[in-house]
Coordinates of C-alpha atoms and ligand atoms in Angstrom, one line a residue:
X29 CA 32.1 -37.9 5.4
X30 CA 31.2 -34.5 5.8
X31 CA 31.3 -32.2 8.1
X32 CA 28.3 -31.1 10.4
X33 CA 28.0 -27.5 11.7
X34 CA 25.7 -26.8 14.2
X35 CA 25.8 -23.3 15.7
X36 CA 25.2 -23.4 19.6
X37 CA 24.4 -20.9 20.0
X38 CA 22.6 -17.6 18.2
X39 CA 22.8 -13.8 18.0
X40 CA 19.7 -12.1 17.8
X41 CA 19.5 -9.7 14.5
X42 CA 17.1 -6.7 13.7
X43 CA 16.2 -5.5 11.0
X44 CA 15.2 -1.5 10.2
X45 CA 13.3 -1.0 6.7
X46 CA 11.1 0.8 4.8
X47 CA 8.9 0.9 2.0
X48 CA 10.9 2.0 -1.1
X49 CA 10.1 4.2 -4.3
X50 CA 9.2 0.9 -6.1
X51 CA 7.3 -0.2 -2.8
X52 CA 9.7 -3.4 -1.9
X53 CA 10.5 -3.2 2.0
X54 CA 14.3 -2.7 2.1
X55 CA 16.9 -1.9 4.9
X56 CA 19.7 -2.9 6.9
X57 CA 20.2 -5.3 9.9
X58 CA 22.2 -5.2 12.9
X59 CA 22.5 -7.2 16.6
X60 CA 19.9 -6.7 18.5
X61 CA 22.4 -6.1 21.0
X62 CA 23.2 -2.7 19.7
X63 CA 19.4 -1.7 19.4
X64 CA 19.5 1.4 22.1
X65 CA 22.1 3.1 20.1
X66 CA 20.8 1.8 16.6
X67 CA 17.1 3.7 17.6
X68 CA 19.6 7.0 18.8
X69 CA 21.5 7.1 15.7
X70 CA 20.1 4.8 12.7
X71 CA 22.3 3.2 10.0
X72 CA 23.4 4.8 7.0
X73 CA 21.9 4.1 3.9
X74 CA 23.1 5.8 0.7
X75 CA 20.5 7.7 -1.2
X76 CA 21.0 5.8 -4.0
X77 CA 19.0 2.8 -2.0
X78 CA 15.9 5.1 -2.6
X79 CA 16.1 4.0 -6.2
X80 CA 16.5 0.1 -6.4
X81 CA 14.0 -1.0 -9.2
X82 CA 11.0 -3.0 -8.7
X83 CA 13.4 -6.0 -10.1
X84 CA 16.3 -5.2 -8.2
X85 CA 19.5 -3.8 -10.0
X86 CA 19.6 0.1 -9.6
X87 CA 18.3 1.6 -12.9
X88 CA 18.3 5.1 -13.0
X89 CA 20.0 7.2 -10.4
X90 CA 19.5 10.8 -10.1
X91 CA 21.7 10.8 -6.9
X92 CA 24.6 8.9 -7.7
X93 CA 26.8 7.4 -5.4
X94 CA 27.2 10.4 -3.6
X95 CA 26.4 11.4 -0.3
X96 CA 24.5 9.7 2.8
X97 CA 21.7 9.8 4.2
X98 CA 20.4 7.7 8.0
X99 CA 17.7 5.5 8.2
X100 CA 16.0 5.7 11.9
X101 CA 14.4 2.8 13.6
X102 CA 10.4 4.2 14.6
X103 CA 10.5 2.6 17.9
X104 CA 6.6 2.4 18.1
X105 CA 6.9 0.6 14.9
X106 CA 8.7 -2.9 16.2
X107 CA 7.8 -6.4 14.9
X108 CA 8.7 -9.2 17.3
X109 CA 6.8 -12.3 16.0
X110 CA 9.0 -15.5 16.8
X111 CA 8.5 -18.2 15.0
X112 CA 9.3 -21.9 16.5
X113 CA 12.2 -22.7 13.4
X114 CA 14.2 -20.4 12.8
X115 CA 14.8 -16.6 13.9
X116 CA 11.4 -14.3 14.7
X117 CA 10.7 -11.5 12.3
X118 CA 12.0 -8.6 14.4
X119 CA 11.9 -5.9 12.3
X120 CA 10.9 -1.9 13.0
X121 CA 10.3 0.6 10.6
X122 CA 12.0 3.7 9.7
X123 CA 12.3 7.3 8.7
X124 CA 15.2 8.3 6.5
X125 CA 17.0 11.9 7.4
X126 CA 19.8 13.7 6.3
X127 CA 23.0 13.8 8.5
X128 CA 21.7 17.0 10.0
X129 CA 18.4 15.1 11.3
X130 CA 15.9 16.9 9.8
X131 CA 14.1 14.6 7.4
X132 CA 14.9 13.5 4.0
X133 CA 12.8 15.0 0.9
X134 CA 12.9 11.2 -0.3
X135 CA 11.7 9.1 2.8
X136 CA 7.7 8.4 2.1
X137 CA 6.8 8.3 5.5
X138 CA 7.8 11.6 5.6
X139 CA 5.7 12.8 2.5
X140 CA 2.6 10.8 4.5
X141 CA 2.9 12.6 7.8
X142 CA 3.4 16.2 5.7
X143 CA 0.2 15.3 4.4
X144 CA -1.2 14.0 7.1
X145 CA -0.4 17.3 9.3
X146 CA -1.4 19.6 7.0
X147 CA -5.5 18.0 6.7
X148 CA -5.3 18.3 10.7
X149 CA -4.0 21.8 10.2
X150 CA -6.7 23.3 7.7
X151 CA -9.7 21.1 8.7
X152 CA -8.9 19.8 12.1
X153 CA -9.7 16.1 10.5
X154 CA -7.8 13.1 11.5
X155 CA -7.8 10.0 8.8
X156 CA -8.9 7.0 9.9
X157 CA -7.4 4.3 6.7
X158 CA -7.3 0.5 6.3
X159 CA -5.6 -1.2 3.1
X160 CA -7.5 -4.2 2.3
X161 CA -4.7 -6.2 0.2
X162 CA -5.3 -8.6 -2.3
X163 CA -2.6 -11.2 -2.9
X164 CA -2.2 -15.2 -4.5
X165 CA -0.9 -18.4 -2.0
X166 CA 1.4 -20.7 -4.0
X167 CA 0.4 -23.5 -0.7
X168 CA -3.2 -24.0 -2.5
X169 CA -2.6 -26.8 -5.0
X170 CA -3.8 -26.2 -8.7
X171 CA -7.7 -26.3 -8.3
X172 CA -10.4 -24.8 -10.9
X173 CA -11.4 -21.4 -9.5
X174 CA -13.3 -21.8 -6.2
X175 CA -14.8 -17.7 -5.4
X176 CA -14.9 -17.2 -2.0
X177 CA -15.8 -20.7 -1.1
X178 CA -15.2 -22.4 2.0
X179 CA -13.2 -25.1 0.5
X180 CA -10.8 -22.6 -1.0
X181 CA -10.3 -21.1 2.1
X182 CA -10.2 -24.4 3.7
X183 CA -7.2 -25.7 1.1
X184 CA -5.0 -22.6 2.5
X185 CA -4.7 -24.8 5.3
X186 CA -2.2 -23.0 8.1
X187 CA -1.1 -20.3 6.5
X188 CA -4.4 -17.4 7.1
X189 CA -5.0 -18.4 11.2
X190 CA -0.8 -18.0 11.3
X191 CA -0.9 -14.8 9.3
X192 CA -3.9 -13.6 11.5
X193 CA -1.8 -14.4 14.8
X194 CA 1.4 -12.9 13.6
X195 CA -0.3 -9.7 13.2
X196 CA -2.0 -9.4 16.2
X197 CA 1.6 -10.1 17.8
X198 CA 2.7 -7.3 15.9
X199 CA 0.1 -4.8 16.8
X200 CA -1.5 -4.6 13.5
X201 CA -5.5 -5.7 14.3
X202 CA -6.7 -8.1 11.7
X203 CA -10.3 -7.4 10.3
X204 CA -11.0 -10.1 7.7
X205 CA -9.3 -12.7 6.1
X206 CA -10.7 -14.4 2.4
X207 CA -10.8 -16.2 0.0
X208 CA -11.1 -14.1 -3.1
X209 CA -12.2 -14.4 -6.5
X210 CA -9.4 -15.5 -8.8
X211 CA -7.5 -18.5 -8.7
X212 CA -5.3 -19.2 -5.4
X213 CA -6.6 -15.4 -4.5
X214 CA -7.2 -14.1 -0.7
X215 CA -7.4 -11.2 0.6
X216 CA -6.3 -9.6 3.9
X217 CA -7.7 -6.3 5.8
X218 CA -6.4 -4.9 9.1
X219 CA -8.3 -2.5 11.3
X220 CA -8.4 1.1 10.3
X221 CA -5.8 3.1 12.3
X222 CA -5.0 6.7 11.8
X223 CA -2.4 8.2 9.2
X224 CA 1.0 7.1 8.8
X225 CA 0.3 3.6 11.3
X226 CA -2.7 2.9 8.7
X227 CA 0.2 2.9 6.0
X228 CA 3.0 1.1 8.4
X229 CA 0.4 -1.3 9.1
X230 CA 0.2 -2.3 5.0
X231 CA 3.9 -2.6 4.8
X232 CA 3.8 -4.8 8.0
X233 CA 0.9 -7.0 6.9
X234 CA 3.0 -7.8 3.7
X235 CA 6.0 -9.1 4.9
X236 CA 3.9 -11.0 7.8
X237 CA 2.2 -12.6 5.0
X238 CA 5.6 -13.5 3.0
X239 CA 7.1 -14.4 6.2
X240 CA 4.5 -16.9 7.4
X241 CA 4.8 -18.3 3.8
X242 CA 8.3 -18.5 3.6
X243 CA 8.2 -20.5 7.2
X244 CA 5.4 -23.2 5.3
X245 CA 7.7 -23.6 1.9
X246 CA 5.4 -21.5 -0.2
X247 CA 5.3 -17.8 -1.0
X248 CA 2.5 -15.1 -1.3
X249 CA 2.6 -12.3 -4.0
X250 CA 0.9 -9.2 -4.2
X251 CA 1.4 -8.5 -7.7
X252 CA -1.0 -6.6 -9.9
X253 CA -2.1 -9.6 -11.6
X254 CA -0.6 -12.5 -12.7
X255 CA -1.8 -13.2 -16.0
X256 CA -3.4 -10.4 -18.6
X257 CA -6.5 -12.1 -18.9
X258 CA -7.3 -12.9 -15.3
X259 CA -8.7 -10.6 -12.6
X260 CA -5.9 -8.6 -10.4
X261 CA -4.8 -8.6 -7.0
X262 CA -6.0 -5.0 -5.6
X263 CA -4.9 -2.9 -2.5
X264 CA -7.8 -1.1 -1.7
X265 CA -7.7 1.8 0.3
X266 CA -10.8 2.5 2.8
X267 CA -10.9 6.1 4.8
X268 CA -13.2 8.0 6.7
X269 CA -12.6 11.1 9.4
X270 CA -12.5 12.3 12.6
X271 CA -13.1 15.4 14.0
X272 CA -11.2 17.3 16.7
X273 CA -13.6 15.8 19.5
X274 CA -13.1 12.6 18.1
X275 CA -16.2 12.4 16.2
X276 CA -17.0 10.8 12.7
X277 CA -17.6 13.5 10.1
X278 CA -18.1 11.4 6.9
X279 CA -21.7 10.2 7.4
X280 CA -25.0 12.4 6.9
X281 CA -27.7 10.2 6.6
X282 CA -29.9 13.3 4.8
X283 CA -27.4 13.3 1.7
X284 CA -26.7 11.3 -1.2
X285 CA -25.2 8.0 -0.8
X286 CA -24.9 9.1 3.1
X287 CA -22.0 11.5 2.1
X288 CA -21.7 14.5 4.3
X289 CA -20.7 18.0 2.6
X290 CA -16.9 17.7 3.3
X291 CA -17.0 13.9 2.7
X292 CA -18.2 14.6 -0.9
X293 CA -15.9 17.9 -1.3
X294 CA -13.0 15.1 -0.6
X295 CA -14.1 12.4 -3.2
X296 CA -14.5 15.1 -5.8
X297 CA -11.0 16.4 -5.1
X298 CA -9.6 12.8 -5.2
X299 CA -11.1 12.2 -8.4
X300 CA -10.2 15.5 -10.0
X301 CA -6.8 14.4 -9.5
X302 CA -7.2 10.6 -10.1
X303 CA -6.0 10.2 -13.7
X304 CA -2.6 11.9 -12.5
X305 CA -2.5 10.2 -9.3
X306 CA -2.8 7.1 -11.0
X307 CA 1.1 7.1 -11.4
X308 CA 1.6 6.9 -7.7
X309 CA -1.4 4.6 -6.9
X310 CA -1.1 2.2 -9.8
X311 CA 2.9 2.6 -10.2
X312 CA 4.4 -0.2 -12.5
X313 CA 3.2 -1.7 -16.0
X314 CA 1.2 -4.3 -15.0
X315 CA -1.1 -2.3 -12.5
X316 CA -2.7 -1.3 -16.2
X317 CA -3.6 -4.6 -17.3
X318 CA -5.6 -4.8 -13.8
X319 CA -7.4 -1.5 -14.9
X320 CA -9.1 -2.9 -17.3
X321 CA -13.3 -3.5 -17.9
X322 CA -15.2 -6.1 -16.1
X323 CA -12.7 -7.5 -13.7
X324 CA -14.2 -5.5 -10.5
X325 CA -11.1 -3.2 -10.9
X326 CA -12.0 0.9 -12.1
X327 CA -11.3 1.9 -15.4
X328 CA -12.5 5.8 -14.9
X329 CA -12.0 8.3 -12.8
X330 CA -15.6 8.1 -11.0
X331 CA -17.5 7.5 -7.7
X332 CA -20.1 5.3 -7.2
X333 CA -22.2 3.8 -4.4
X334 CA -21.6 0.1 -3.6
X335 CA -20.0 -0.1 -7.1
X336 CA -17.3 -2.3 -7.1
X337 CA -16.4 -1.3 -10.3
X338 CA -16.1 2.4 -9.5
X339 CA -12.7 3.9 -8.4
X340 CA -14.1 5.6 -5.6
X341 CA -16.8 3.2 -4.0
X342 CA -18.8 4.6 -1.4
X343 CA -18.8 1.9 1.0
X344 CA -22.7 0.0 2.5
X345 CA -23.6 0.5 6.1
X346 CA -24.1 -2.4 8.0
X347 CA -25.1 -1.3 11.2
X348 CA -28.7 0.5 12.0
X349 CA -27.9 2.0 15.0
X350 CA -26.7 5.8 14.0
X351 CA -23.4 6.5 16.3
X352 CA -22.4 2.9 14.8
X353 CA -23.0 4.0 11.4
X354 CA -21.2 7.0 11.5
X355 CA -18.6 5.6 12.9
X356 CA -18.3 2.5 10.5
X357 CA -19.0 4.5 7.5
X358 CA -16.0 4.9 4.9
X359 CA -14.9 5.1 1.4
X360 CA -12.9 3.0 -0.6
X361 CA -10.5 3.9 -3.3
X362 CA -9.5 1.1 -5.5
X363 CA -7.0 2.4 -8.1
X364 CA -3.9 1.5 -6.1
X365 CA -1.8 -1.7 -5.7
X366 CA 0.6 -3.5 -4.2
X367 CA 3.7 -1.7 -6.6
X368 CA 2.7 1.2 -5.4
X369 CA 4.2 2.8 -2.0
X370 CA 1.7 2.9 0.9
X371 CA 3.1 6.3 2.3
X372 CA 2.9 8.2 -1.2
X373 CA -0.4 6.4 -2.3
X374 CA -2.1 7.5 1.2
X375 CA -0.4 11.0 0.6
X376 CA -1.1 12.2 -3.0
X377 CA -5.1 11.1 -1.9
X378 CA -5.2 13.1 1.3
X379 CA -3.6 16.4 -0.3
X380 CA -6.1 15.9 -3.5
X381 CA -8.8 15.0 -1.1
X382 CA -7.7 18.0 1.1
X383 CA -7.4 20.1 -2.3
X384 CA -11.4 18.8 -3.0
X385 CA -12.4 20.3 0.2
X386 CA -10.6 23.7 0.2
X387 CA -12.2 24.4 -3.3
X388 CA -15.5 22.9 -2.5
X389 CA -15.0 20.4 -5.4
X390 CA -18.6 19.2 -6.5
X391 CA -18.5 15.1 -7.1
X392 CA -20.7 15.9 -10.9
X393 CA -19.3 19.0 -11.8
X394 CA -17.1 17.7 -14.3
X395 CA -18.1 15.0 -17.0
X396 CA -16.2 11.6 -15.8
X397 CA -12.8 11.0 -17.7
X398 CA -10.8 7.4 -18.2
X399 CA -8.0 6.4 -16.4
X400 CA -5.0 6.1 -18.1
X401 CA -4.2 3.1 -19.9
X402 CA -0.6 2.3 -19.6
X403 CA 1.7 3.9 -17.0
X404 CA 3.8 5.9 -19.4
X405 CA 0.6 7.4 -19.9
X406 CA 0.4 8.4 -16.1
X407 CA 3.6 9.6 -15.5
X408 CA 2.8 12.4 -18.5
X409 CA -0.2 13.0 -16.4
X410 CA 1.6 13.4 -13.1
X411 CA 4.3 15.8 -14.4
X412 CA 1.6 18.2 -15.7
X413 CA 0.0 18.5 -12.6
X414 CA 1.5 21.5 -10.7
X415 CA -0.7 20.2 -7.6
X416 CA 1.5 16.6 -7.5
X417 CA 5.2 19.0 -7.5
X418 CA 3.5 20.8 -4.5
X419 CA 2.6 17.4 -2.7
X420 CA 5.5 15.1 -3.3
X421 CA 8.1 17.7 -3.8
X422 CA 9.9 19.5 -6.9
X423 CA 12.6 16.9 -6.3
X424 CA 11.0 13.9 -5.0
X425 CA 8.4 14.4 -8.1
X426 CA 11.3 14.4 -11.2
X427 CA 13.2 11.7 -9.3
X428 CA 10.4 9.5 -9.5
X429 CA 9.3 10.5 -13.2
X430 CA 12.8 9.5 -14.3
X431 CA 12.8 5.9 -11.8
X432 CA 9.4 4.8 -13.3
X433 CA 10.0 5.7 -16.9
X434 CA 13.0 3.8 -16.6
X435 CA 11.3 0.6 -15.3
X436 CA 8.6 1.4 -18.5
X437 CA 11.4 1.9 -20.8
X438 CA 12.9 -1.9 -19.9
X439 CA 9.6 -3.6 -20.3
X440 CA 8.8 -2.0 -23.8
X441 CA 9.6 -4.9 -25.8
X442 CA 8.1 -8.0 -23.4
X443 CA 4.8 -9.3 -24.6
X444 CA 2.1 -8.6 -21.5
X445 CA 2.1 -12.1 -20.2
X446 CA 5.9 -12.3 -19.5
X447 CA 5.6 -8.4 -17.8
X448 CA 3.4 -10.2 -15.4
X449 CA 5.1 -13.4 -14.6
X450 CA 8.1 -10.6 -13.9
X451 CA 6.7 -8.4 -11.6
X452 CA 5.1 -11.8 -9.7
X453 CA 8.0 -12.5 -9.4
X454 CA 9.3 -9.6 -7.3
X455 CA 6.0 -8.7 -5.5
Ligands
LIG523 N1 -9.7 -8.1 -7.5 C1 -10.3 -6.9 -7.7 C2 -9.3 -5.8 -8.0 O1 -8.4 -6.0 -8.7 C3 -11.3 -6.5 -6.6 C4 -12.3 -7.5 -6.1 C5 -13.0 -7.0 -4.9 O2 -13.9 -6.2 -5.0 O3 -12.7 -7.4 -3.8 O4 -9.4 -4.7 -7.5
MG524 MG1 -11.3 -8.1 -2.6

């Protein structure tokens, strides 16, 4: 006869993360106990952490094992969701900085708020974003595709009204919950919010999602897309502005598509820089096989109104009175995914949007050009655009370029099918 151990009693841990260069939500944990020194001084992380692949094992290093670097809990960020078996998520998010305390070139929530402060400073606009994220439910048996219909979403049992609840707890406002188009496919949208919470919100929706998985057996991933010849899993990314009296700039019901002038000056900015920004948006292998014709994904750098094929869709106005209108208004970029990093995905759009407006960037002015088709072919892009060194940093930039080649340069000899089971795996 064996043994039977049965703690008594329990010791509350925390957890303090964020979302890493290959976009997987990674940290340290500590007693909750220790929590008012924890938020005063962090815990150490070494810089290295900043460059665990998308599978795991470090790959490429540019920093070593040298050195240190301190990850700080955001206070405003916590996650206390308790579940009735086992521990609650109790998580915050974090900021890494150097020993010193000024912030870390590396840390993406960093690179967001740089971004963030500098629209405010040069136009006076605040972003309003929401990241409506795509993602398949292993808890839906095998079934022959069901789009959008009530009996898929009814087969997902639990697992969305949990996921709903566990956000609210957590302070990220739920907006819609689906049942998408491809097979055991939903879909998840929170509430816009502004800047860097619209990002943290993402990267807490995620692990909500795996955790209220994990706590019914099963397990959600936001991969790319899970087979090469089936349609992808999609974060989307809707924005609109306001200005410094709080008021919703995008909309101008005299223009094209509704599209005021510095709304338009934005999208042309964003998609003068897509086919580089692409890297960052659409950051692993498999994001290309998504990218491809007919599957409601983009596959050129263009705008289009209610075009869900387009990579910038101008999004339909629901409402009739005006103030609603202009306040519900937005645009939806749909050339990112769940490998890539919420912070530097929301960044490299508002500095190329940013760039759009200070030039007065004209949607037309320039004939519409492909996306690239594979993400060696991105990187090349990204490292020839001097605007992307300016935006993420010199260093930040050829960090990255090295990390993401390397994660290319594993996968060059796996057929397409096997890339995909591989990064479901891990996402
Ligand atoms: N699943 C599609 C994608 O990969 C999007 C479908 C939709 O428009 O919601 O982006
Ligand atoms: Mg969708």
């Amino acid at each position: 006869m064996g043994y039977v151990v049965r703690a008594m009693e329990r010791e509350p841990i925390v957890f303090v993360g964020t979302s890493d260069l290959s976009a997987h939500f990674r940290g340290k944990s500590f007693p909750v106990a220790d929590l008012p020194s924890r938020l005063r001084r962090g815990v150490g992380l070494a810089p290295a952490n900043m460059f665990l692949s998308s599978f795991g094992p470090i790959q490429v290093n540019p920093l070593g094992a040298q050195g240190e670097v301190v990850l700080l809990p955001d206070p405003s960020t916590r996650v206390l969701v308790p579940f009735e078996d086992g521990p609650a998520e109790n998580f915050f998010l974090g900021d890494i900085r150097t020993l010193e305390g000024a912030p870390w070139n590396f840390c993406p929530r960093h690179v967001l708020r740089r971004a963030v402060e500098r629209l405010h400073g040069e136009t006076g606009l605040r972003i309003l974003a929401s990241f409506e994220q795509e993602f398949t439910y292993s808890g839906v048996a095998e079934h022959p595709q069901q789009p959008y219909e009530l009996d898929a979403y009814r087969r997902q049992g639990l697992f969305g009204e949990t996921l709903l609840a566990a956000m609210r707890q957590a302070g990220v406002i739920p907006d819609a919950f689906i049942s998408e188009y491809g097979p055991c496919q939903f879909e998840v949208t929170s509430q816009p919010a502004f800047g860097l919470r619209a990002a943290d919100d993402a990267v807490i929706t995620r692990e909500l999602a795996q955790a209220v998985a994990f706590r019914l057996g099963e397990r959600v991933s936001f991969a790319p897309i899970h087979d090469p010849n089936q349609v992808g899993s999609g974060t989307h990314i809707h924005w609109s502005f306001v200005d410094r009296d709080g008021q919703a700039v995008l909309y101008d019901e005299t223009r094209r598509w509704g599209l005021s002038t510095i709304g338009c000056s934005f999208v042309a900015g964003v998609l003068h820089h897509l086919p580089a920004l692409c890297a960052i948006t659409a950051a692993s292998v498999a994001s290309y096989y998504r990218l491809r014709p007919n599957r409601w994904a983009p596959v050129k750098a263009d705008a289009g109104h209610l075009n869900r094929g387009a990579a910038v869709r101008i999004a339909p106005l629901f409402d009739r009175d005006p103030n609603e209108s202009a306040r519900q208004f937005n645009i939806e970029f749909r050339v990112a995914d769940a490998t890539a990093n919420p912070y530097l995905a929301l960044a490299v759009l508002i500095q190329a949007g940013l760039d759009g407006v200070r030039n007065a960037r004209q949607i037309d002015a320039a004939p519409v050009r492909p996306l690239p088709t594979s993400l060696i072919e991105a990187l090349t892009l990204l490292e020839d655009s001097h605007d992307a060194a300016e935006w993420l940093g010199a260093e930040l930039l050829s960090a990255y370029l090295l990390f993401k080649r390397a994660e290319a340069h594993e996968l060059r000899n796996v057929d397409e099918k096997e890339i995909c089971r591989r990064y479901s795996e891990v996402y």
